[in-house]
Tab-separated table of C-alpha atoms in Angstrom:
chain	number	residue	atom	x	y	z
A	13	MET	CA	-14.487	36.619	76.634
A	14	GLU	CA	-17.588	39.024	76.730
A	15	GLN	CA	-19.784	36.264	77.964
A	16	THR	CA	-17.373	35.375	80.520
A	17	VAL	CA	-17.051	38.732	81.569
A	18	SER	CA	-20.834	39.439	81.746
A	19	LEU	CA	-21.230	36.094	83.927
A	20	LEU	CA	-18.571	37.077	86.498
A	21	GLU	CA	-20.130	40.704	86.401
A	22	ASP	CA	-23.662	38.965	87.357
A	23	LEU	CA	-21.775	36.452	89.730
A	24	SER	CA	-20.173	39.172	91.682
A	25	GLY	CA	-23.687	41.337	91.633
A	26	ILE	CA	-25.307	38.662	93.057
A	27	ILE	CA	-22.462	37.919	95.886
A	28	TRP	CA	-21.803	41.590	96.904
A	29	GLY	CA	-25.260	42.554	96.238
A	30	PRO	CA	-27.968	43.742	98.907
A	31	TRP	CA	-29.363	40.462	99.685
A	32	VAL	CA	-26.204	38.099	100.404
A	33	LEU	CA	-22.952	39.505	102.068
A	34	ILE	CA	-23.943	42.739	102.459
A	35	PRO	CA	-26.536	41.692	105.282
A	36	LEU	CA	-24.698	38.808	106.442
A	37	LEU	CA	-21.438	40.757	107.104
A	38	LEU	CA	-23.477	43.530	108.907
A	39	ILE	CA	-26.155	41.152	110.854
A	40	THR	CA	-22.797	38.954	111.827
A	41	GLY	CA	-20.936	42.305	112.999
A	42	LEU	CA	-23.799	43.505	115.011
A	43	PHE	CA	-24.472	40.135	116.453
A	44	LEU	CA	-21.042	39.655	117.894
A	45	THR	CA	-21.158	43.209	118.947
A	46	VAL	CA	-24.182	42.120	121.126
A	47	ARG	CA	-22.931	39.232	122.172
A	48	LEU	CA	-19.532	40.605	123.480
A	49	ARG	CA	-21.270	43.787	125.111
A	50	LEU	CA	-19.683	46.351	123.107
A	51	LEU	CA	-16.360	45.102	124.013
A	52	GLN	CA	-14.827	46.650	120.859
A	53	PHE	CA	-15.297	49.883	122.349
A	54	HIS	CA	-14.719	49.902	126.108
A	55	LYS	CA	-11.427	47.656	125.465
A	56	LEU	CA	-10.154	49.519	122.866
A	57	VAL	CA	-7.547	51.491	124.555
A	58	HIS	CA	-6.161	48.311	126.413
A	59	ALA	CA	-6.008	46.755	123.095
A	60	LEU	CA	-3.829	49.372	121.470
A	61	TRP	CA	-1.792	49.353	124.335
A	62	LEU	CA	-1.025	45.774	124.192
A	63	ALA	CA	-0.602	46.319	120.176
A	64	PHE	CA	1.734	49.248	120.363
A	65	VAL	CA	3.302	49.444	123.866
A	66	ARG	CA	3.593	46.105	125.097
A	67	ARG	CA	4.084	44.597	121.573
A	68	LYS	CA	4.769	40.850	122.638
A	69	GLU	CA	4.570	38.240	124.969
A	70	THR	CA	7.512	36.375	126.582
A	71	ASP	CA	5.597	33.197	127.065
A	72	GLY	CA	3.122	31.133	124.713
A	73	GLU	CA	3.708	29.314	121.678
A	74	GLY	CA	4.090	31.028	118.393
A	75	ASP	CA	6.343	32.122	115.774
A	76	ILE	CA	6.204	36.026	115.785
A	77	SER	CA	5.260	38.625	118.105
A	78	HIS	CA	1.831	40.473	118.874
A	79	TYR	CA	3.197	43.163	116.827
A	80	GLN	CA	4.338	41.317	113.753
A	81	ALA	CA	0.914	39.466	113.940
A	82	LEU	CA	-0.987	42.955	113.892
A	83	SER	CA	1.739	44.208	111.091
A	84	THR	CA	1.507	41.065	108.825
A	85	ALA	CA	-2.612	41.972	108.814
A	86	LEU	CA	-2.186	45.291	108.479
A	87	ALA	CA	0.055	45.044	105.539
A	88	ALA	CA	-2.305	42.740	103.773
A	89	THR	CA	-5.067	45.234	104.128
A	90	VAL	CA	-3.856	48.815	104.275
A	91	GLY	CA	-3.156	48.612	100.503
A	92	VAL	CA	-4.824	49.784	97.305
A	93	GLY	CA	-8.219	49.616	98.771
A	94	ASN	CA	-7.364	52.633	101.258
A	95	ILE	CA	-6.836	54.597	98.377
A	96	ALA	CA	-8.524	53.700	95.389
A	97	GLY	CA	-11.118	51.448	96.938
A	98	ALA	CA	-11.899	54.186	99.144
A	99	GLY	CA	-12.074	56.939	96.458
A	100	LEU	CA	-14.112	54.815	94.339
A	101	ALA	CA	-16.771	54.318	97.200
A	102	ILE	CA	-16.949	57.973	97.232
A	103	GLY	CA	-17.026	58.516	93.303
A	104	ILE	CA	-19.880	56.216	92.918
A	105	GLY	CA	-21.731	55.969	96.450
A	106	GLY	CA	-21.251	59.639	97.146
A	107	PRO	CA	-20.295	61.075	100.597
A	108	GLY	CA	-22.719	58.899	102.602
A	109	ALA	CA	-20.582	55.807	101.624
A	110	LEU	CA	-18.132	56.924	104.039
A	111	PHE	CA	-20.860	56.693	106.623
A	112	TRP	CA	-21.393	52.910	105.841
A	113	MET	CA	-17.718	52.077	105.818
A	114	TRP	CA	-17.652	53.302	109.260
A	115	MET	CA	-20.245	51.195	110.359
A	116	THR	CA	-18.865	48.221	108.404
A	117	GLY	CA	-15.435	49.296	110.728
A	118	LEU	CA	-16.847	49.583	113.889
A	119	VAL	CA	-19.083	46.303	113.857
A	120	GLY	CA	-16.295	44.668	111.906
A	121	MET	CA	-13.683	45.085	115.310
A	122	ALA	CA	-16.090	42.572	116.969
A	123	THR	CA	-15.763	40.352	114.174
A	124	LYS	CA	-12.227	40.694	113.593
A	125	TYR	CA	-11.913	40.165	117.388
A	126	SER	CA	-13.922	36.801	117.228
A	127	GLU	CA	-11.946	35.435	114.110
A	128	ALA	CA	-8.467	36.035	116.014
A	129	LEU	CA	-9.700	34.194	119.183
A	130	LEU	CA	-10.829	31.308	117.316
A	131	GLY	CA	-7.718	31.237	114.835
A	132	VAL	CA	-5.417	31.020	118.098
A	133	LYS	CA	-7.692	28.506	120.082
A	134	TYR	CA	-7.986	26.276	117.415
A	135	ARG	CA	-4.374	26.649	115.931
A	136	GLN	CA	-2.206	23.556	115.357
A	137	ARG	CA	1.416	22.991	114.305
A	138	ASP	CA	2.068	22.034	110.584
A	139	ALA	CA	4.512	19.278	109.373
A	140	VAL	CA	7.552	21.420	110.237
A	141	GLY	CA	6.677	22.972	113.782
A	142	LYS	CA	4.908	26.124	112.580
A	143	GLN	CA	2.151	27.262	113.922
A	144	SER	CA	-0.970	27.437	111.587
A	145	GLY	CA	-4.678	28.634	112.214
A	146	GLY	CA	-7.439	30.500	110.518
A	147	PRO	CA	-10.990	29.980	109.529
A	148	MET	CA	-10.188	26.433	108.189
A	149	PHE	CA	-8.830	25.115	111.176
A	150	TYR	CA	-11.619	26.348	113.629
A	151	LEU	CA	-14.237	25.661	111.035
A	152	LYS	CA	-13.130	21.683	110.699
A	153	ASN	CA	-12.260	21.696	114.551
A	154	GLY	CA	-14.801	24.147	116.135
A	155	LEU	CA	-17.945	22.444	114.104
A	156	SER	CA	-18.905	18.655	114.314
A	157	GLY	CA	-19.952	16.759	111.650
A	158	GLY	CA	-19.308	17.006	107.988
A	159	LEU	CA	-20.309	20.926	107.941
A	160	GLY	CA	-16.975	21.985	109.487
A	161	THR	CA	-15.018	19.650	107.397
A	162	THR	CA	-16.567	21.325	103.934
A	163	LEU	CA	-16.726	24.498	105.114
A	164	GLY	CA	-13.071	24.776	106.193
A	165	PHE	CA	-12.246	23.194	103.014
A	166	LEU	CA	-14.095	25.697	100.959
A	167	PHE	CA	-12.687	28.532	102.714
A	168	ALA	CA	-9.144	27.161	102.048
A	169	LEU	CA	-9.906	26.641	98.259
A	170	PHE	CA	-11.146	29.809	97.651
A	171	GLY	CA	-8.382	31.423	99.952
A	172	ALA	CA	-5.517	30.101	97.927
A	173	ILE	CA	-7.394	31.255	94.745
A	174	ALA	CA	-7.683	34.782	96.107
A	175	ALA	CA	-4.375	35.109	97.083
A	176	PHE	CA	-3.005	34.929	93.702
A	177	GLY	CA	-6.092	37.758	92.501
A	178	ILE	CA	-6.721	40.296	94.986
A	179	GLY	CA	-3.342	39.707	96.748
A	180	ASN	CA	-0.794	39.339	94.148
A	181	GLY	CA	-1.767	39.994	90.409
A	182	THR	CA	-4.015	43.003	90.723
A	183	GLN	CA	-1.875	44.559	93.368
A	184	ALA	CA	1.344	44.021	91.077
A	185	ASN	CA	-0.791	45.690	88.233
A	186	THR	CA	-1.630	48.803	90.058
A	187	VAL	CA	1.931	49.256	90.992
A	188	ALA	CA	2.847	48.567	87.362
A	189	GLN	CA	0.509	51.388	86.235
A	190	GLN	CA	1.510	54.208	88.827
A	191	VAL	CA	5.228	53.544	88.163
A	192	SER	CA	4.737	54.154	84.405
A	193	GLU	CA	2.321	56.935	84.463
A	194	ASN	CA	4.627	58.750	86.923
A	195	TRP	CA	8.229	57.787	86.008
A	196	ASN	CA	8.064	56.326	82.534
A	197	VAL	CA	9.083	53.199	83.589
A	198	ALA	CA	8.234	49.906	81.403
A	199	PRO	CA	5.619	47.426	83.169
A	200	TRP	CA	8.045	44.421	82.743
A	201	ILE	CA	10.853	46.366	84.799
A	202	THR	CA	8.826	46.997	87.676
A	203	GLY	CA	7.421	43.574	87.513
A	204	ALA	CA	10.853	42.075	87.570
A	205	VAL	CA	12.148	44.084	90.389
A	206	MET	CA	8.617	43.341	92.517
A	207	THR	CA	9.417	39.623	91.500
A	208	VAL	CA	13.022	39.879	93.170
A	209	LEU	CA	11.923	41.684	96.240
A	210	ILE	CA	8.921	39.832	96.772
A	211	GLY	CA	10.628	36.561	96.466
A	212	ILE	CA	13.566	37.553	98.616
A	213	VAL	CA	10.926	37.902	101.595
A	214	VAL	CA	8.414	35.621	100.778
A	215	ILE	CA	10.636	32.553	100.377
A	216	GLY	CA	11.727	33.088	104.210
A	217	GLY	CA	8.153	32.237	105.538
A	218	ILE	CA	6.432	34.098	108.564
A	219	LYS	CA	9.130	35.616	110.413
A	220	SER	CA	10.761	36.979	107.354
A	221	ILE	CA	7.205	38.531	106.516
A	222	GLY	CA	6.744	40.023	109.929
A	223	ARG	CA	10.024	41.311	110.185
A	224	VAL	CA	9.647	43.212	106.937
A	225	ALA	CA	6.159	44.026	107.859
A	226	SER	CA	6.695	45.597	111.376
A	227	ALA	CA	9.622	47.654	109.827
A	228	VAL	CA	7.500	49.030	106.848
A	229	VAL	CA	3.775	49.341	107.999
A	230	PRO	CA	3.947	51.673	110.415
A	231	VAL	CA	6.459	54.201	108.580
A	232	MET	CA	4.179	54.143	105.537
A	233	ILE	CA	0.828	54.417	107.508
A	234	LEU	CA	2.136	57.363	109.746
A	235	LEU	CA	3.610	59.242	106.330
A	236	TYR	CA	0.325	58.624	104.143
A	237	ILE	CA	-1.726	60.047	107.484
A	238	ALA	CA	0.808	63.002	107.694
A	239	VAL	CA	-0.080	63.915	104.002
A	240	THR	CA	-3.658	63.546	104.228
A	241	LEU	CA	-3.525	65.545	107.649
A	242	VAL	CA	-1.762	68.425	105.924
A	243	VAL	CA	-5.085	68.725	103.404
A	244	LEU	CA	-7.674	68.425	106.156
A	245	ILE	CA	-5.954	71.551	108.099
A	246	VAL	CA	-5.907	73.597	104.927
A	247	HIS	CA	-9.539	72.773	104.630
A	248	VAL	CA	-9.980	72.720	108.223
A	249	GLY	CA	-13.151	75.252	107.564
A	250	ASP	CA	-15.173	72.766	105.334
A	251	LEU	CA	-14.796	69.935	107.914
A	252	PRO	CA	-18.024	70.365	109.772
A	253	ALA	CA	-20.036	70.399	106.456
A	254	ALA	CA	-18.387	67.403	105.233
A	255	LEU	CA	-19.076	65.680	108.412
A	256	ALA	CA	-22.725	66.704	108.486
A	257	LEU	CA	-22.911	65.609	104.649
A	258	ILE	CA	-21.625	62.172	105.369
A	259	VAL	CA	-24.475	61.531	107.658
A	260	THR	CA	-27.249	63.167	105.763
A	261	ASP	CA	-26.594	61.366	102.455
A	262	ALA	CA	-26.230	57.896	103.857
A	263	PHE	CA	-29.798	58.211	104.769
A	264	THR	CA	-31.217	60.410	102.123
A	265	GLY	CA	-28.923	59.652	98.959
A	266	THR	CA	-26.705	61.970	97.010
A	267	ALA	CA	-28.171	64.100	94.476
A	268	ALA	CA	-26.298	64.716	91.034
A	269	THR	CA	-24.035	67.626	91.321
A	270	GLY	CA	-21.312	68.573	88.725
A	271	GLY	CA	-20.101	65.541	87.260
A	272	PHE	CA	-21.668	63.355	89.782
A	273	VAL	CA	-24.796	61.718	88.565
A	274	GLY	CA	-26.489	61.072	91.963
A	275	SER	CA	-26.542	57.947	94.306
A	276	THR	CA	-29.629	56.422	96.272
A	277	VAL	CA	-29.231	54.950	99.669
A	278	LEU	CA	-28.993	51.374	98.504
A	279	ILE	CA	-25.877	52.529	96.388
A	280	ALA	CA	-24.166	54.452	99.368
A	281	LEU	CA	-24.819	51.284	101.480
A	282	GLN	CA	-23.463	48.769	98.510
A	283	MET	CA	-20.374	50.507	97.962
A	284	GLY	CA	-19.617	51.311	101.824
A	285	VAL	CA	-20.047	48.035	102.787
A	286	ALA	CA	-18.119	46.378	99.972
A	287	ARG	CA	-15.532	48.936	99.589
A	288	GLY	CA	-14.945	48.484	103.608
A	289	ILE	CA	-14.586	45.171	103.619
A	290	PHE	CA	-12.288	44.877	100.896
A	291	SER	CA	-10.264	47.227	102.949
A	292	ASN	CA	-10.076	45.921	106.253
A	293	GLU	CA	-11.284	42.470	105.355
A	294	SER	CA	-13.193	41.847	108.469
A	295	GLY	CA	-15.298	38.921	108.157
A	296	LEU	CA	-13.039	37.690	105.282
A	297	GLY	CA	-11.136	35.521	107.841
A	298	THR	CA	-7.557	36.099	106.959
A	299	GLY	CA	-6.637	38.227	109.940
A	300	ALA	CA	-7.185	34.938	111.864
A	301	ILE	CA	-4.637	33.179	110.010
A	302	ALA	CA	-1.945	35.941	110.948
A	303	ALA	CA	-3.031	35.895	114.460
A	304	ALA	CA	-2.551	32.436	114.948
A	305	ALA	CA	1.209	32.887	114.222
A	306	ALA	CA	1.444	35.113	116.885
A	307	LYS	CA	3.475	33.711	120.156
A	308	THR	CA	1.130	34.020	122.890
A	309	ASP	CA	-0.987	31.685	125.305
A	310	GLN	CA	-3.979	33.972	125.424
A	311	PRO	CA	-6.458	33.669	122.489
A	312	VAL	CA	-8.202	36.678	123.887
A	313	ARG	CA	-5.160	38.796	124.353
A	314	GLN	CA	-4.169	38.316	120.759
A	315	ALA	CA	-8.029	38.931	119.834
A	316	MET	CA	-7.726	42.495	121.105
A	317	VAL	CA	-4.490	42.765	119.443
A	318	SER	CA	-6.016	41.648	116.274
A	319	MET	CA	-9.071	44.250	116.083
A	320	THR	CA	-6.643	47.395	116.233
A	321	GLN	CA	-6.179	46.547	112.787
A	322	THR	CA	-9.661	47.319	111.457
A	323	PHE	CA	-9.522	50.230	113.369
A	324	ILE	CA	-6.876	51.562	112.149
A	325	ASP	CA	-7.389	50.581	108.741
A	326	THR	CA	-10.862	51.669	108.303
A	327	ILE	CA	-11.571	54.417	111.130
A	328	ILE	CA	-8.165	56.152	110.541
A	329	VAL	CA	-6.816	55.592	106.948
A	330	VAL	CA	-9.902	55.246	104.823
A	331	THR	CA	-11.459	58.034	106.893
A	332	MET	CA	-8.393	60.162	105.963
A	333	THR	CA	-8.670	59.197	102.063
A	334	CYS	CA	-12.467	59.764	102.105
A	335	LEU	CA	-12.519	63.252	104.231
A	336	VAL	CA	-9.778	64.465	101.730
A	337	ILE	CA	-11.911	63.536	98.858
A	338	ILE	CA	-15.305	65.449	100.376
A	339	VAL	CA	-13.489	68.718	102.008
A	340	THR	CA	-11.893	69.520	98.510
A	341	GLY	CA	-14.995	69.100	96.328
A	342	VAL	CA	-13.516	66.657	93.828
A	343	TRP	CA	-16.092	63.910	94.688
A	344	GLU	CA	-18.312	65.876	92.771
A	345	HIS	CA	-16.451	65.297	89.630
A	346	GLY	CA	-17.935	61.614	89.992
A	347	ASP	CA	-14.951	59.586	88.798
A	348	ASP	CA	-15.180	56.142	89.061
A	349	ASP	CA	-11.311	55.597	89.105
A	350	GLY	CA	-10.675	56.038	92.542
A	351	ALA	CA	-7.065	56.491	92.692
A	352	GLN	CA	-7.312	59.226	90.182
A	353	LEU	CA	-10.103	60.963	92.675
A	354	THR	CA	-7.690	60.568	95.575
A	355	SER	CA	-4.803	62.287	93.502
A	356	ALA	CA	-6.893	65.022	92.556
A	357	ALA	CA	-7.908	65.711	96.125
A	358	LEU	CA	-4.265	65.594	97.139
A	359	GLN	CA	-3.054	68.024	94.286
A	360	GLU	CA	-6.032	70.703	95.098
A	361	GLY	CA	-5.346	70.600	99.005
A	362	LEU	CA	-1.550	70.697	98.775
A	363	GLY	CA	-1.708	73.082	95.644
A	364	THR	CA	-3.879	75.509	98.240
A	365	LEU	CA	-1.375	75.305	100.368
A	366	SER	CA	1.402	76.238	98.113
A	367	PRO	CA	1.292	76.121	94.223
A	368	ALA	CA	4.659	74.099	94.077
A	369	LEU	CA	3.686	71.524	96.005
A	370	ALA	CA	0.735	70.657	93.684
A	371	PRO	CA	2.605	68.468	91.485
A	372	MET	CA	4.092	66.728	93.762
A	373	ALA	CA	0.949	65.035	94.644
A	374	GLY	CA	0.876	62.547	91.940
A	375	TYR	CA	4.313	61.479	92.820
A	376	MET	CA	3.271	61.147	96.748
A	377	LEU	CA	0.190	59.072	95.976
A	378	ALA	CA	2.208	56.665	93.639
A	379	ILE	CA	4.748	56.012	96.205
A	380	ALA	CA	2.016	55.226	98.649
A	381	VAL	CA	0.151	52.851	96.194
A	382	VAL	CA	3.808	51.197	95.534
A	383	VAL	CA	4.423	50.566	99.330
A	384	PHE	CA	1.056	49.692	99.993
A	385	ALA	CA	0.574	47.145	97.313
A	386	PHE	CA	4.212	45.731	97.782
A	387	THR	CA	3.235	45.107	101.840
A	388	THR	CA	0.001	43.497	100.701
A	389	ILE	CA	1.269	41.062	98.432
A	390	LEU	CA	3.440	39.705	101.399
A	391	GLY	CA	0.295	39.550	103.829
A	392	TRP	CA	-1.473	37.909	101.260
A	393	SER	CA	1.434	35.469	100.350
A	394	TYR	CA	1.370	34.106	103.800
A	395	TYR	CA	-2.506	33.675	103.664
A	396	GLY	CA	-2.345	31.858	100.453
A	397	ASP	CA	0.778	29.809	101.924
A	398	ARG	CA	-1.555	28.348	104.944
A	399	CYS	CA	-4.525	27.544	102.747
A	400	VAL	CA	-1.942	25.413	100.456
A	401	ASP	CA	-0.874	23.837	103.328
A	402	TYR	CA	-4.252	22.987	104.821
A	403	LEU	CA	-5.210	21.632	101.487
A	404	ALA	CA	-2.387	19.865	100.180
A	405	GLY	CA	0.544	19.669	102.993
A	406	HIS	CA	3.828	21.110	103.676
A	407	ARG	CA	5.594	19.695	100.478
A	408	VAL	CA	3.399	21.717	98.248
A	409	VAL	CA	3.963	25.003	99.945
A	410	PRO	CA	7.784	25.590	98.529
A	411	PHE	CA	6.317	25.209	95.107
A	412	TYR	CA	3.087	27.358	95.803
A	413	ARG	CA	5.786	30.455	96.648
A	414	VAL	CA	7.305	29.738	93.765
A	415	VAL	CA	4.486	29.939	91.686
A	416	PHE	CA	2.985	33.279	93.893
A	417	VAL	CA	6.227	35.148	93.304
A	418	LEU	CA	6.217	34.167	89.537
A	419	VAL	CA	2.635	35.830	89.387
A	420	VAL	CA	3.900	39.123	90.519
A	421	PHE	CA	5.292	39.433	87.118
A	422	VAL	CA	2.839	38.189	85.007
A	423	GLY	CA	0.324	40.355	87.101
A	424	ALA	CA	2.519	43.534	86.503
A	425	THR	CA	2.635	43.046	82.784
A	426	ALA	CA	-1.048	41.921	81.534
A	427	GLN	CA	-4.380	43.025	81.429
A	428	LEU	CA	-6.028	42.159	84.421
A	429	ASP	CA	-9.847	43.155	84.043
A	430	VAL	CA	-11.319	40.045	84.465
A	431	VAL	CA	-9.040	38.919	87.457
A	432	TRP	CA	-10.141	41.786	89.471
A	433	LEU	CA	-13.735	40.344	88.703
A	434	PHE	CA	-12.827	36.966	89.707
A	435	SER	CA	-10.801	38.380	93.032
A	436	ASP	CA	-13.615	39.714	94.155
A	437	ILE	CA	-15.828	36.775	93.620
A	438	ALA	CA	-13.274	34.448	95.159
A	439	ASN	CA	-13.137	37.443	98.240
A	440	GLY	CA	-16.793	36.744	98.349
A	441	LEU	CA	-16.865	32.852	98.594
A	442	MET	CA	-14.178	32.960	101.382
A	443	ALA	CA	-16.414	35.288	103.698
A	444	LEU	CA	-19.487	33.037	103.296
A	445	PRO	CA	-18.121	29.645	105.052
A	446	ASN	CA	-16.509	31.945	107.680
A	447	LEU	CA	-19.332	34.247	108.378
A	448	VAL	CA	-21.671	31.322	108.716
A	449	GLY	CA	-18.646	29.309	111.231
A	450	LEU	CA	-18.510	32.888	113.447
A	451	LEU	CA	-22.057	32.717	114.340
A	452	LEU	CA	-22.123	29.075	115.172
A	453	LEU	CA	-19.229	29.498	116.916
A	454	SER	CA	-19.986	32.454	118.794
A	455	PRO	CA	-20.662	30.732	122.090
A	456	VAL	CA	-17.047	29.765	122.242
A	457	VAL	CA	-16.096	33.420	121.766
A	458	VAL	CA	-18.281	34.506	124.357
A	459	ALA	CA	-17.126	32.055	126.985
A	460	GLU	CA	-13.571	32.265	126.488
A	461	THR	CA	-14.061	36.333	126.608
A	462	ARG	CA	-16.078	36.100	129.864
A	463	ARG	CA	-13.606	33.430	131.488
A	464	TYR	CA	-10.514	35.900	130.767
A	465	PHE	CA	-12.035	39.169	132.025
A	466	SER	CA	-13.351	37.421	135.050
A	467	ASN	CA	-10.034	37.600	136.514
A	468	PRO	CA	-9.474	40.583	138.203
A	469	GLU	CA	-5.913	40.576	137.056
A	470	TRP	CA	-6.601	40.591	133.498
A	471	LYS	CA	-5.169	43.922	132.756
A	472	ASN	CA	-1.444	42.307	134.010
A	473	PRO	CA	-0.030	41.579	130.592
A	474	ASP	CA	1.584	38.446	132.025
A	475	ILE	CA	-1.459	36.913	133.751
A	476	ARG	CA	-2.395	33.565	132.042
A	477	VAL	CA	-6.318	32.730	132.472
A	478	PRO	CA	-6.539	28.863	131.706
A	479	GLU	CA	-8.251	27.886	128.335
A	480	ASN	CA	-11.607	25.883	127.944
A	481	ARG	CA	-10.067	22.882	126.006
């Protein structure tokens, strides 16, 4: 077992190290940002309007609304990574890691936009008439020859594997631990309850997942932001120094202080990019799977909606978590338990406001973790569903759903150290074929974008700009 763990650690270190995924993710995001002429910045307000005011289209093929597709993607991404992952990045990489998470998020919006556009453009109906799309389809159908077929197969294979790990077992395990620590409930009881609840939603497919996600996700995000905002208001005087520390430490490293052992620029960069991608999944390709289910006849329009997911996840939610850890000073503890750092920061912040509130911090965080992880499992169940359908056909999907639901119980009751490592590797191996495809298909993304915005009435949500087929 030790040799297996060592081998997985080495492989994960190579994939997520400074010479493979990190430069490829950043280069792809920067390349697409330049080619799209900073679209994620000057079209963000309109994209947010489409997502949260317009919310749906009356025409076009699809199974769920703009808003439900966005909620499904948010459900899969706003999870443990926003709490434990973000805290871990600061605990190991120092405050400068947040700067690199910002950079990953900002360029990642262009990546997410491109993924969603291609996901809608190359989607197709499955055997039962549901829309199915994602990197496996745009790699196979967008790239000629055996390259696209191979890359599409690899993405679907690693996506199906990752769904059981990072999208299921590890999430259920985190929930069981939080519930056990805070309410002394046996993990098997938590696992059994989660299995039933997840099963009820997952068996219903994307429409059921979309309805639940669109109802739960906005509430959970707003409540979490409200709690962290209270702490930031209490420490508002510390914010300017915290922001300055984030920027300077990103380029100079972080000196040892308190229990923090110090961090180099490279460690801050590595932790910021890796945890940023773990949180918002830009470049992973999963967001394109949710986008392909949206009811729309305009790939560009859905792409704009989808890119707001990265903005909400990283630029808002992750930033709130990290700022709370930095302004309260608990990052100096140097704890490599990200959830514990976040809990300590909330406890310190709320305790400053009122000592009676301090004990509530642990319970608040536990509830947030439970809800975030629950919705993450729902989102990833659909991602795995589409990957399995692509690989083996619709007849296998019902069996996949049953196994996926049962793994929730296994994850809640088992030790998953190796699964965490394996999940990181599977995530990285998903990203590699997707990023190669995005670079090769960038002319398609640019052409579709220019055609859409060349119409003077593009702001009209009912206008239809013919696609280039």
